[in-house]
mmCIF file of C-alpha atoms and ligand atoms in Angstrom:
data_model
loop_
_atom_site.group_PDB
_atom_site.id
_atom_site.type_symbol
_atom_site.label_atom_id
_atom_site.label_comp_id
_atom_site.label_asym_id
_atom_site.label_seq_id
_atom_site.Cartn_x
_atom_site.Cartn_y
_atom_site.Cartn_z
ATOM 1 C CA MET A 10 16.107 -73.201 69.432
ATOM 2 C CA LYS A 11 20.472 -72.630 69.017
ATOM 3 C CA PHE A 12 22.680 -72.592 72.168
ATOM 4 C CA GLU A 13 23.578 -69.772 71.873
ATOM 5 C CA THR A 14 20.335 -68.839 72.741
ATOM 6 C CA LEU A 15 19.635 -71.059 74.928
ATOM 7 C CA ALA A 16 22.686 -70.484 76.430
ATOM 8 C CA ILE A 17 20.996 -66.775 77.653
ATOM 9 C CA HIS A 18 16.770 -68.062 77.982
ATOM 10 C CA ALA A 19 16.426 -70.925 78.589
ATOM 11 C CA GLY A 20 14.942 -71.476 82.577
ATOM 12 C CA GLN A 21 14.654 -67.723 82.520
ATOM 13 C CA GLU A 22 11.793 -65.352 81.703
ATOM 14 C CA PRO A 23 11.760 -61.638 83.357
ATOM 15 C CA ASP A 24 9.861 -61.537 86.597
ATOM 16 C CA PRO A 25 6.604 -62.037 86.611
ATOM 17 C CA ASN A 26 6.429 -60.134 89.045
ATOM 18 C CA ASN A 27 7.989 -56.936 88.409
ATOM 19 C CA GLY A 28 9.793 -58.197 85.098
ATOM 20 C CA ALA A 29 13.359 -58.250 86.448
ATOM 21 C CA VAL A 30 15.522 -58.964 83.954
ATOM 22 C CA MET A 31 17.782 -61.730 85.904
ATOM 23 C CA THR A 32 16.804 -64.102 87.610
ATOM 24 C CA PRO A 33 15.882 -63.214 91.406
ATOM 25 C CA VAL A 34 18.205 -64.573 94.198
ATOM 26 C CA TYR A 35 15.134 -66.218 96.169
ATOM 27 C CA LEU A 36 17.659 -66.192 99.601
ATOM 28 C CA THR A 37 14.520 -68.057 101.426
ATOM 29 C CA SER A 38 14.217 -71.373 103.143
ATOM 30 C CA THR A 39 10.957 -71.653 102.907
ATOM 31 C CA TYR A 40 7.344 -70.574 101.372
ATOM 32 C CA MET A 41 4.501 -69.649 103.080
ATOM 33 C CA GLN A 42 1.258 -72.551 101.794
ATOM 34 C CA ASP A 43 -2.198 -71.672 101.485
ATOM 35 C CA GLY A 44 -3.264 -74.352 103.403
ATOM 36 C CA ILE A 45 -1.203 -77.781 104.903
ATOM 37 C CA GLY A 46 -0.551 -79.374 102.029
ATOM 38 C CA LYS A 47 -0.808 -76.809 100.062
ATOM 39 C CA PRO A 48 2.339 -74.819 98.829
ATOM 40 C CA ARG A 49 2.139 -72.293 96.188
ATOM 41 C CA GLN A 50 3.776 -72.448 93.412
ATOM 42 C CA GLY A 51 5.390 -76.362 94.405
ATOM 43 C CA TYR A 52 7.731 -75.350 96.953
ATOM 44 C CA GLU A 53 7.705 -75.751 99.663
ATOM 45 C CA TYR A 54 11.514 -75.837 102.131
ATOM 46 C CA SER A 55 14.417 -75.182 99.500
ATOM 47 C CA ARG A 56 16.931 -78.272 100.145
ATOM 48 C CA THR A 57 13.636 -79.860 98.680
ATOM 49 C CA LEU A 58 13.619 -76.442 95.534
ATOM 50 C CA ASN A 59 14.943 -72.852 95.033
ATOM 51 C CA PRO A 60 13.621 -71.188 91.792
ATOM 52 C CA THR A 61 16.862 -70.303 92.125
ATOM 53 C CA ARG A 62 17.681 -73.093 91.109
ATOM 54 C CA LYS A 63 15.291 -73.964 89.731
ATOM 55 C CA ALA A 64 15.719 -71.741 86.643
ATOM 56 C CA LEU A 65 19.724 -73.206 87.102
ATOM 57 C CA GLN A 66 18.347 -76.287 86.137
ATOM 58 C CA ASP A 67 15.926 -76.115 84.257
ATOM 59 C CA CYS A 68 18.761 -74.604 82.323
ATOM 60 C CA LEU A 69 21.261 -77.208 81.875
ATOM 61 C CA ALA A 70 18.606 -79.709 80.528
ATOM 62 C CA GLU A 71 17.805 -77.505 77.854
ATOM 63 C CA LEU A 72 22.334 -77.398 77.114
ATOM 64 C CA GLU A 73 22.784 -80.974 76.844
ATOM 65 C CA SER A 74 19.639 -82.104 75.433
ATOM 66 C CA GLY A 75 18.007 -83.605 78.407
ATOM 67 C CA SER A 76 14.754 -82.881 80.518
ATOM 68 C CA TRP A 77 16.180 -82.189 83.713
ATOM 69 C CA GLY A 78 18.812 -80.735 85.255
ATOM 70 C CA LEU A 79 19.549 -80.866 89.433
ATOM 71 C CA ALA A 80 22.847 -78.571 90.768
ATOM 72 C CA PHE A 81 25.066 -79.421 93.990
ATOM 73 C CA ALA A 82 26.954 -77.425 95.794
ATOM 74 C CA SER A 83 30.118 -79.331 93.921
ATOM 75 C CA GLY A 84 31.143 -81.201 91.688
ATOM 76 C CA MET A 85 32.205 -83.846 94.232
ATOM 77 C CA ALA A 86 28.551 -83.400 95.463
ATOM 78 C CA ALA A 87 27.196 -83.712 92.261
ATOM 79 C CA THR A 88 29.064 -87.656 91.664
ATOM 80 C CA ASP A 89 28.354 -89.244 95.166
ATOM 81 C CA THR A 90 24.291 -88.358 94.893
ATOM 82 C CA VAL A 91 24.933 -90.721 91.470
ATOM 83 C CA LEU A 92 26.952 -93.446 92.984
ATOM 84 C CA ARG A 93 24.114 -93.367 96.237
ATOM 85 C CA MET A 94 21.469 -95.121 93.674
ATOM 86 C CA LEU A 95 23.550 -98.209 93.832
ATOM 87 C CA LYS A 96 24.155 -101.035 96.863
ATOM 88 C CA SER A 97 26.575 -102.802 98.635
ATOM 89 C CA GLY A 98 27.934 -105.570 96.209
ATOM 90 C CA ASP A 99 28.022 -103.590 93.247
ATOM 91 C CA HIS A 100 30.670 -103.093 90.645
ATOM 92 C CA VAL A 101 31.155 -99.559 88.614
ATOM 93 C CA VAL A 102 34.331 -99.139 85.466
ATOM 94 C CA ALA A 103 36.112 -96.192 85.527
ATOM 95 C CA GLY A 104 37.722 -94.605 83.568
ATOM 96 C CA ASN A 105 42.096 -94.848 84.846
ATOM 97 C CA ASP A 106 42.847 -91.249 84.026
ATOM 98 C CA VAL A 107 39.388 -89.786 85.340
ATOM 99 C CA TYR A 108 40.050 -86.814 87.905
ATOM 100 C CA GLY A 109 41.730 -86.814 90.908
ATOM 101 C CA GLY A 110 39.500 -86.976 93.394
ATOM 102 C CA THR A 111 36.690 -88.776 91.817
ATOM 103 C CA PHE A 112 39.506 -91.386 91.613
ATOM 104 C CA ARG A 113 39.772 -89.955 95.878
ATOM 105 C CA LEU A 114 35.899 -90.525 96.420
ATOM 106 C CA PHE A 115 36.012 -94.043 94.293
ATOM 107 C CA ASP A 116 38.739 -95.835 96.186
ATOM 108 C CA LYS A 117 39.201 -94.450 99.403
ATOM 109 C CA VAL A 118 35.703 -93.865 100.830
ATOM 110 C CA LEU A 119 32.710 -95.881 98.282
ATOM 111 C CA ARG A 120 34.846 -98.751 98.713
ATOM 112 C CA ARG A 121 34.776 -99.048 102.548
ATOM 113 C CA PHE A 122 30.528 -98.774 101.913
ATOM 114 C CA GLY A 123 31.070 -102.273 99.604
ATOM 115 C CA LEU A 124 30.618 -100.643 96.419
ATOM 116 C CA ASP A 125 33.912 -101.999 94.468
ATOM 117 C CA PHE A 126 36.343 -100.587 91.580
ATOM 118 C CA THR A 127 38.117 -101.470 88.887
ATOM 119 C CA PHE A 128 40.074 -98.207 86.685
ATOM 120 C CA ALA A 129 39.643 -99.131 83.156
ATOM 121 C CA ASP A 130 41.030 -97.741 80.134
ATOM 122 C CA THR A 131 37.901 -96.235 78.643
ATOM 123 C CA THR A 132 40.026 -94.792 74.943
ATOM 124 C CA ASP A 133 39.567 -98.361 74.149
ATOM 125 C CA PRO A 134 35.797 -100.037 73.898
ATOM 126 C CA GLU A 135 36.447 -103.178 74.022
ATOM 127 C CA ASN A 136 39.520 -103.234 76.438
ATOM 128 C CA LEU A 137 36.466 -101.895 78.621
ATOM 129 C CA ALA A 138 33.944 -104.150 78.050
ATOM 130 C CA GLU A 139 36.350 -106.607 79.512
ATOM 131 C CA ALA A 140 36.290 -104.649 82.955
ATOM 132 C CA LEU A 141 33.164 -105.419 82.752
ATOM 133 C CA THR A 142 31.528 -107.657 85.832
ATOM 134 C CA PRO A 143 27.143 -109.147 86.131
ATOM 135 C CA ALA A 144 27.568 -107.267 88.543
ATOM 136 C CA THR A 145 28.737 -103.759 86.617
ATOM 137 C CA LYS A 146 25.692 -101.095 87.504
ATOM 138 C CA ILE A 147 27.691 -98.523 86.879
ATOM 139 C CA VAL A 148 30.232 -97.212 83.566
ATOM 140 C CA TRP A 149 32.422 -93.411 84.571
ATOM 141 C CA LEU A 150 33.955 -92.196 81.129
ATOM 142 C CA GLU A 151 36.041 -88.774 81.808
ATOM 143 C CA THR A 152 36.120 -87.941 78.444
ATOM 144 C CA PRO A 153 37.865 -85.454 77.745
ATOM 145 C CA SER A 154 40.640 -86.413 80.952
ATOM 146 C CA ASN A 155 41.482 -84.611 83.315
ATOM 147 C CA PRO A 156 44.926 -84.476 82.466
ATOM 148 C CA LEU A 157 45.908 -86.310 79.371
ATOM 149 C CA LEU A 158 42.783 -85.181 77.958
ATOM 150 C CA SER A 159 42.621 -88.838 77.019
ATOM 151 C CA VAL A 160 39.588 -88.432 74.791
ATOM 152 C CA THR A 161 37.089 -92.077 74.823
ATOM 153 C CA ASP A 162 34.038 -92.560 71.786
ATOM 154 C CA ILE A 163 31.155 -91.730 73.731
ATOM 155 C CA ARG A 164 28.624 -93.378 71.057
ATOM 156 C CA ALA A 165 30.745 -96.651 70.924
ATOM 157 C CA VAL A 166 30.644 -97.196 74.631
ATOM 158 C CA ALA A 167 27.334 -96.475 75.063
ATOM 159 C CA GLU A 168 26.968 -99.262 71.723
ATOM 160 C CA ILE A 169 28.702 -102.284 74.013
ATOM 161 C CA ILE A 170 27.222 -101.438 77.088
ATOM 162 C CA LYS A 171 23.785 -102.556 76.579
ATOM 163 C CA ARG A 172 24.990 -105.739 74.998
ATOM 164 C CA HIS A 173 26.627 -106.288 78.383
ATOM 165 C CA PRO A 174 23.697 -108.520 80.357
ATOM 166 C CA SER A 175 23.752 -105.908 83.340
ATOM 167 C CA GLN A 176 23.038 -103.287 81.432
ATOM 168 C CA PRO A 177 25.314 -101.095 82.876
ATOM 169 C CA LEU A 178 24.211 -96.901 83.245
ATOM 170 C CA LEU A 179 26.432 -94.868 81.358
ATOM 171 C CA VAL A 180 28.075 -91.598 83.193
ATOM 172 C CA VAL A 181 29.508 -89.352 81.267
ATOM 173 C CA ASP A 182 31.780 -86.341 83.069
ATOM 174 C CA ASN A 183 31.796 -83.244 80.706
ATOM 175 C CA THR A 184 33.537 -81.130 82.669
ATOM 176 C CA PHE A 185 36.442 -80.756 80.525
ATOM 177 C CA ALA A 186 34.060 -80.047 77.401
ATOM 178 C CA THR A 187 30.992 -77.748 78.109
ATOM 179 C CA PRO A 188 27.766 -79.016 76.221
ATOM 180 C CA TYR A 189 28.681 -75.979 74.273
ATOM 181 C CA LEU A 190 31.412 -78.645 72.745
ATOM 182 C CA GLN A 191 30.314 -81.582 73.275
ATOM 183 C CA ARG A 192 26.800 -83.780 74.166
ATOM 184 C CA PRO A 193 26.852 -87.677 76.090
ATOM 185 C CA LEU A 194 22.741 -87.634 75.883
ATOM 186 C CA GLU A 195 22.630 -87.381 72.419
ATOM 187 C CA LEU A 196 25.244 -90.366 72.438
ATOM 188 C CA GLY A 197 24.490 -92.751 74.592
ATOM 189 C CA ALA A 198 25.050 -91.632 78.314
ATOM 190 C CA ASP A 199 22.290 -91.960 80.764
ATOM 191 C CA LEU A 200 23.866 -89.616 83.159
ATOM 192 C CA VAL A 201 25.988 -85.694 82.310
ATOM 193 C CA VAL A 202 27.976 -85.140 85.476
ATOM 194 C CA HIS A 203 30.059 -81.201 85.956
ATOM 195 C CA SER A 204 31.513 -79.275 87.564
ATOM 196 C CA MET A 205 30.318 -76.237 87.437
ATOM 197 C CA THR A 206 33.477 -75.099 89.332
ATOM 198 C CA LYS A 207 34.807 -74.935 85.733
ATOM 199 C CA TYR A 208 33.370 -74.044 82.398
ATOM 200 C CA LEU A 209 30.048 -73.342 83.712
ATOM 201 C CA GLY A 210 30.484 -71.067 85.999
ATOM 202 C CA GLY A 211 33.632 -69.851 83.789
ATOM 203 C CA HIS A 212 34.775 -66.537 86.696
ATOM 204 C CA SER A 213 36.173 -69.025 89.278
ATOM 205 C CA ASP A 214 33.730 -67.483 92.167
ATOM 206 C CA VAL A 215 31.712 -69.958 92.500
ATOM 207 C CA VAL A 216 32.304 -73.932 93.489
ATOM 208 C CA GLY A 217 28.623 -76.034 91.914
ATOM 209 C CA GLY A 218 27.660 -79.509 90.751
ATOM 210 C CA ALA A 219 25.640 -80.388 88.498
ATOM 211 C CA ILE A 220 23.256 -84.389 86.939
ATOM 212 C CA ILE A 221 20.754 -83.870 83.885
ATOM 213 C CA GLY A 222 19.772 -87.183 81.835
ATOM 214 C CA LYS A 223 16.306 -87.457 80.065
ATOM 215 C CA ASP A 224 15.236 -90.603 82.099
ATOM 216 C CA LYS A 225 12.431 -89.178 83.976
ATOM 217 C CA GLU A 226 12.219 -92.178 86.370
ATOM 218 C CA LEU A 227 16.010 -91.743 86.817
ATOM 219 C CA GLY A 228 15.495 -87.457 87.388
ATOM 220 C CA ALA A 229 12.548 -88.779 89.437
ATOM 221 C CA GLN A 230 15.553 -90.831 91.697
ATOM 222 C CA LEU A 231 18.123 -89.123 91.812
ATOM 223 C CA ALA A 232 15.515 -85.577 93.329
ATOM 224 C CA TYR A 233 14.969 -87.885 95.479
ATOM 225 C CA LEU A 234 18.283 -88.322 96.624
ATOM 226 C CA GLN A 235 19.174 -85.092 96.088
ATOM 227 C CA ASN A 236 17.251 -83.550 98.852
ATOM 228 C CA ALA A 237 17.412 -86.469 100.980
ATOM 229 C CA ILE A 238 21.531 -86.295 101.090
ATOM 230 C CA GLY A 239 21.206 -82.222 100.896
ATOM 231 C CA GLY A 240 23.905 -81.152 99.042
ATOM 232 C CA ILE A 241 22.546 -78.684 97.006
ATOM 233 C CA GLN A 242 23.696 -75.490 95.331
ATOM 234 C CA GLY A 243 22.489 -72.486 96.945
ATOM 235 C CA PRO A 244 20.048 -69.398 95.749
ATOM 236 C CA MET A 245 23.426 -67.153 95.148
ATOM 237 C CA ASP A 246 26.102 -70.407 93.655
ATOM 238 C CA SER A 247 23.093 -70.550 91.747
ATOM 239 C CA PHE A 248 22.574 -67.363 89.917
ATOM 240 C CA LEU A 249 25.813 -67.208 89.975
ATOM 241 C CA VAL A 250 26.593 -70.237 87.833
ATOM 242 C CA LEU A 251 23.105 -69.292 85.471
ATOM 243 C CA ARG A 252 24.968 -65.547 84.725
ATOM 244 C CA GLY A 253 28.097 -67.366 83.659
ATOM 245 C CA ILE A 254 26.268 -69.348 81.529
ATOM 246 C CA LYS A 255 25.071 -66.365 79.135
ATOM 247 C CA THR A 256 29.097 -66.537 77.841
ATOM 248 C CA LEU A 257 29.033 -70.001 77.135
ATOM 249 C CA PRO A 258 29.687 -69.974 73.647
ATOM 250 C CA VAL A 259 31.868 -66.773 73.389
ATOM 251 C CA ARG A 260 34.052 -68.036 76.297
ATOM 252 C CA MET A 261 34.876 -71.196 74.465
ATOM 253 C CA ASP A 262 35.229 -70.277 71.296
ATOM 254 C CA ARG A 263 37.815 -67.711 72.951
ATOM 255 C CA HIS A 264 39.279 -70.915 74.573
ATOM 256 C CA PHE A 265 39.110 -72.627 71.968
ATOM 257 C CA GLU A 266 41.126 -69.887 69.707
ATOM 258 C CA ASN A 267 43.619 -68.793 72.110
ATOM 259 C CA ALA A 268 44.531 -73.037 72.770
ATOM 260 C CA LYS A 269 44.730 -73.349 69.463
ATOM 261 C CA LYS A 270 47.672 -70.458 69.381
ATOM 262 C CA ILE A 271 50.165 -72.025 72.446
ATOM 263 C CA VAL A 272 49.701 -75.275 71.097
ATOM 264 C CA GLN A 273 51.109 -73.640 68.089
ATOM 265 C CA PHE A 274 53.375 -72.666 70.262
ATOM 266 C CA LEU A 275 54.594 -75.213 72.299
ATOM 267 C CA GLU A 276 55.336 -77.318 69.409
ATOM 268 C CA LYS A 277 57.854 -75.398 68.881
ATOM 269 C CA GLN A 278 59.831 -76.074 71.700
ATOM 270 C CA LYS A 279 62.382 -78.448 71.652
ATOM 271 C CA SER A 280 62.538 -78.818 75.983
ATOM 272 C CA ILE A 281 58.851 -80.331 75.708
ATOM 273 C CA GLN A 282 58.472 -84.010 74.890
ATOM 274 C CA GLN A 283 55.158 -84.341 74.543
ATOM 275 C CA ILE A 284 51.984 -82.086 73.893
ATOM 276 C CA PHE A 285 48.590 -83.560 75.573
ATOM 277 C CA TYR A 286 45.745 -81.141 73.536
ATOM 278 C CA PRO A 287 42.745 -83.296 71.271
ATOM 279 C CA PHE A 288 42.878 -82.051 68.321
ATOM 280 C CA HIS A 289 46.273 -81.787 67.701
ATOM 281 C CA GLU A 290 47.848 -83.980 65.101
ATOM 282 C CA SER A 291 49.672 -85.978 67.261
ATOM 283 C CA HIS A 292 46.675 -87.188 70.042
ATOM 284 C CA PRO A 293 46.441 -91.069 69.313
ATOM 285 C CA GLN A 294 41.602 -90.206 69.750
ATOM 286 C CA GLN A 295 42.029 -87.044 67.349
ATOM 287 C CA LYS A 296 39.916 -88.452 64.937
ATOM 288 C CA ILE A 297 37.189 -88.977 67.573
ATOM 289 C CA ALA A 298 37.943 -85.983 69.506
ATOM 290 C CA LEU A 299 36.828 -83.567 65.747
ATOM 291 C CA ALA A 300 33.507 -85.896 65.482
ATOM 292 C CA GLN A 301 32.515 -85.782 69.380
ATOM 293 C CA MET A 302 33.423 -81.935 69.778
ATOM 294 C CA ARG A 303 32.931 -79.177 68.684
ATOM 295 C CA ASN A 304 36.312 -77.432 69.267
ATOM 296 C CA GLY A 305 39.733 -78.648 70.998
ATOM 297 C CA GLY A 306 38.831 -76.309 73.896
ATOM 298 C CA GLY A 307 41.402 -75.189 76.476
ATOM 299 C CA MET A 308 42.857 -77.549 78.285
ATOM 300 C CA ILE A 309 46.811 -78.067 77.145
ATOM 301 C CA SER A 310 48.593 -80.898 79.749
ATOM 302 C CA PHE A 311 52.965 -81.396 77.614
ATOM 303 C CA VAL A 312 55.571 -83.182 79.626
ATOM 304 C CA LEU A 313 59.190 -81.214 79.687
ATOM 305 C CA LYS A 314 61.787 -83.351 79.050
ATOM 306 C CA ASP A 315 63.088 -81.582 82.544
ATOM 307 C CA LYS A 316 61.167 -84.044 85.027
ATOM 308 C CA ASP A 317 62.462 -81.468 87.578
ATOM 309 C CA ALA A 318 61.743 -78.194 84.756
ATOM 310 C CA ALA A 319 57.656 -78.835 85.396
ATOM 311 C CA ARG A 320 57.482 -77.534 88.940
ATOM 312 C CA ARG A 321 60.174 -74.351 88.065
ATOM 313 C CA VAL A 322 58.317 -73.490 84.014
ATOM 314 C CA ALA A 323 54.932 -73.437 87.148
ATOM 315 C CA GLU A 324 56.463 -71.352 88.996
ATOM 316 C CA ALA A 325 57.953 -68.618 86.694
ATOM 317 C CA THR A 326 54.647 -67.929 85.511
ATOM 318 C CA LYS A 327 53.591 -63.827 86.015
ATOM 319 C CA ILE A 328 49.997 -64.328 83.727
ATOM 320 C CA PHE A 329 49.609 -67.968 84.550
ATOM 321 C CA THR A 330 48.012 -67.411 87.925
ATOM 322 C CA LEU A 331 49.683 -70.505 89.351
ATOM 323 C CA ALA A 332 46.675 -73.038 91.231
ATOM 324 C CA GLU A 333 44.231 -75.964 91.468
ATOM 325 C CA SER A 334 40.778 -75.344 89.604
ATOM 326 C CA LEU A 335 40.418 -74.247 85.434
ATOM 327 C CA GLY A 336 38.178 -73.196 83.395
ATOM 328 C CA GLY A 337 38.135 -69.599 84.181
ATOM 329 C CA VAL A 338 38.573 -66.856 81.955
ATOM 330 C CA GLU A 339 41.820 -65.541 83.739
ATOM 331 C CA SER A 340 44.254 -68.793 83.049
ATOM 332 C CA LEU A 341 45.876 -71.293 84.937
ATOM 333 C CA ILE A 342 48.735 -73.395 85.109
ATOM 334 C CA GLU A 343 50.118 -76.187 87.789
ATOM 335 C CA VAL A 344 51.890 -79.418 88.176
ATOM 336 C CA PRO A 345 48.838 -82.066 88.396
ATOM 337 C CA ALA A 346 51.639 -84.376 90.189
ATOM 338 C CA ALA A 347 51.948 -82.530 92.428
ATOM 339 C CA MET A 348 48.053 -80.614 93.484
ATOM 340 C CA THR A 349 45.063 -81.597 92.082
ATOM 341 C CA HIS A 350 46.421 -85.408 90.846
ATOM 342 C CA LEU A 351 48.120 -85.396 94.318
ATOM 343 C CA SER A 352 46.091 -88.248 95.921
ATOM 344 C CA THR A 353 47.055 -90.462 92.840
ATOM 345 C CA GLN A 354 50.248 -90.556 93.583
ATOM 346 C CA GLY A 355 51.181 -94.747 94.393
ATOM 347 C CA SER A 356 48.447 -95.966 92.524
ATOM 348 C CA THR A 357 47.583 -97.204 88.344
ATOM 349 C CA LEU A 358 46.555 -93.512 88.190
ATOM 350 C CA GLU A 359 49.674 -91.469 89.032
ATOM 351 C CA VAL A 360 51.137 -89.036 86.576
ATOM 352 C CA ASP A 361 54.752 -87.380 84.955
ATOM 353 C CA ALA A 362 56.121 -85.422 87.071
ATOM 354 C CA GLY A 363 56.965 -83.620 84.239
ATOM 355 C CA LEU A 364 53.630 -83.055 83.366
ATOM 356 C CA VAL A 365 52.703 -79.106 83.270
ATOM 357 C CA ARG A 366 48.599 -78.429 83.119
ATOM 358 C CA LEU A 367 47.589 -74.871 81.283
ATOM 359 C CA SER A 368 43.847 -73.309 81.847
ATOM 360 C CA VAL A 369 44.407 -71.429 79.008
ATOM 361 C CA GLY A 370 41.826 -68.036 79.651
ATOM 362 C CA ILE A 371 40.021 -65.372 77.387
ATOM 363 C CA GLU A 372 43.024 -62.904 77.709
ATOM 364 C CA ASN A 373 45.055 -62.121 75.031
ATOM 365 C CA ALA A 374 47.183 -64.694 72.763
ATOM 366 C CA GLU A 375 50.492 -62.404 72.440
ATOM 367 C CA ASP A 376 50.287 -62.201 75.813
ATOM 368 C CA LEU A 377 49.738 -65.222 76.662
ATOM 369 C CA ILE A 378 52.562 -66.822 74.523
ATOM 370 C CA ALA A 379 55.245 -64.128 75.872
ATOM 371 C CA ASP A 380 55.017 -65.304 79.580
ATOM 372 C CA LEU A 381 54.685 -69.191 77.854
ATOM 373 C CA GLU A 382 58.090 -68.303 76.685
ATOM 374 C CA GLN A 383 60.315 -66.589 79.623
ATOM 375 C CA ALA A 384 58.643 -69.046 81.692
ATOM 376 C CA LEU A 385 59.985 -72.270 79.982
ATOM 377 C CA LYS A 386 63.660 -70.024 80.126
ATOM 378 C CA ALA A 387 63.881 -70.176 83.545
HETATM 379 C C1 LIG B 423 36.825 -80.329 89.324
HETATM 380 C C2 LIG B 423 36.524 -81.604 88.849
HETATM 381 C C3 LIG B 423 35.447 -82.305 89.347
HETATM 382 C C4 LIG B 423 34.736 -81.810 91.045
HETATM 383 O O1 LIG B 423 34.391 -81.037 91.196
HETATM 384 P P1 LIG B 423 34.618 -79.937 92.035
HETATM 385 O O2 LIG B 423 33.008 -78.415 91.753
HETATM 386 O O3 LIG B 423 35.883 -79.126 92.319
HETATM 387 O O4 LIG B 423 33.817 -80.700 93.415
HETATM 388 C C5 LIG B 423 34.881 -83.878 89.249
HETATM 389 N N1 LIG B 423 34.994 -83.941 87.762
HETATM 390 C C6 LIG B 423 36.344 -83.335 87.076
HETATM 391 C C7 LIG B 423 36.598 -83.661 85.022
HETATM 392 C C8 LIG B 423 36.482 -81.948 87.400
HETATM 393 O O5 LIG B 423 37.534 -80.847 86.510
#
């Protein structure tokens, strides 16, 4: 079956008891057992598994071309659970412009537990190879990255890693692209991580995270950790993400249509120094983006010539809401240096103060452009 069909049906059957078409929200913590150690359908306790969460997990697995999926309370809970596969002394190579919260977890929290991190420019696979050590257990990519939308060649990185003696796992945070635009497991990644808070949920009404993979042993190890640590997604939130995913392909197409028109508008603005958009001809990895992604997505960043103007513009829009997060149907605007990426201040990952990030929603493109036009004059 094709992606659009899977987005609506994968993991979801009409309820066998009553025919309900939508997956019920199973608000239960525990399940009746037919005898001691004889759970009815494998369900014992909802931290371990819940039918609504299972439907979402199965759907995610199919969409990412995996064989299993796990849903978490947030993207960070998913990320943290992946890192719990490691032990003190292990080393991780991560992209040098990963999501601010990922950087904070790695650099400020997990270092205290004896994990070592190197942040490298992953857009150059050779440069990334130099950062590998005999202790490297994970290579963590974000492509397109946040907030600079830099693109990494997943296949090239996977090939380099497989030749390295430490055989690290390749993990790709696929939040910005979603499986509709890009499927890292098909390109050689071992694990895909998502913040489902963003495009998968798609309506800015839920926080969630996911890990998806192919290898069954890895799946068993991570399901064990999910249950042991307990950062699971609840049934109501699982339902909201399941519902959001049904319209993912339609939304992603419209996000792209709108983003394309906005990029064309931004190109003509003299107040703008640089635009960051994966499919734009000025993008240094445009060729890789075109080969690796179905479309350019809905995220655009740009740098204003006047650094102080970034805050003014972000506070002057009327349809674009000044807010953190991204990937919802509504358009959002933010200044990463002062908001989402504040935690990178003073580090090598610090972002330009004049940078503005747009999460282009699915409103009317002309309305969005008119809004940006008046804000840029502010
Ligand atoms: C938001 C985000 C995360 C963190 O996810 P939460 O759901 O907020 O915990 C991780 N990676 C990327 C790329 C994100 O945008």
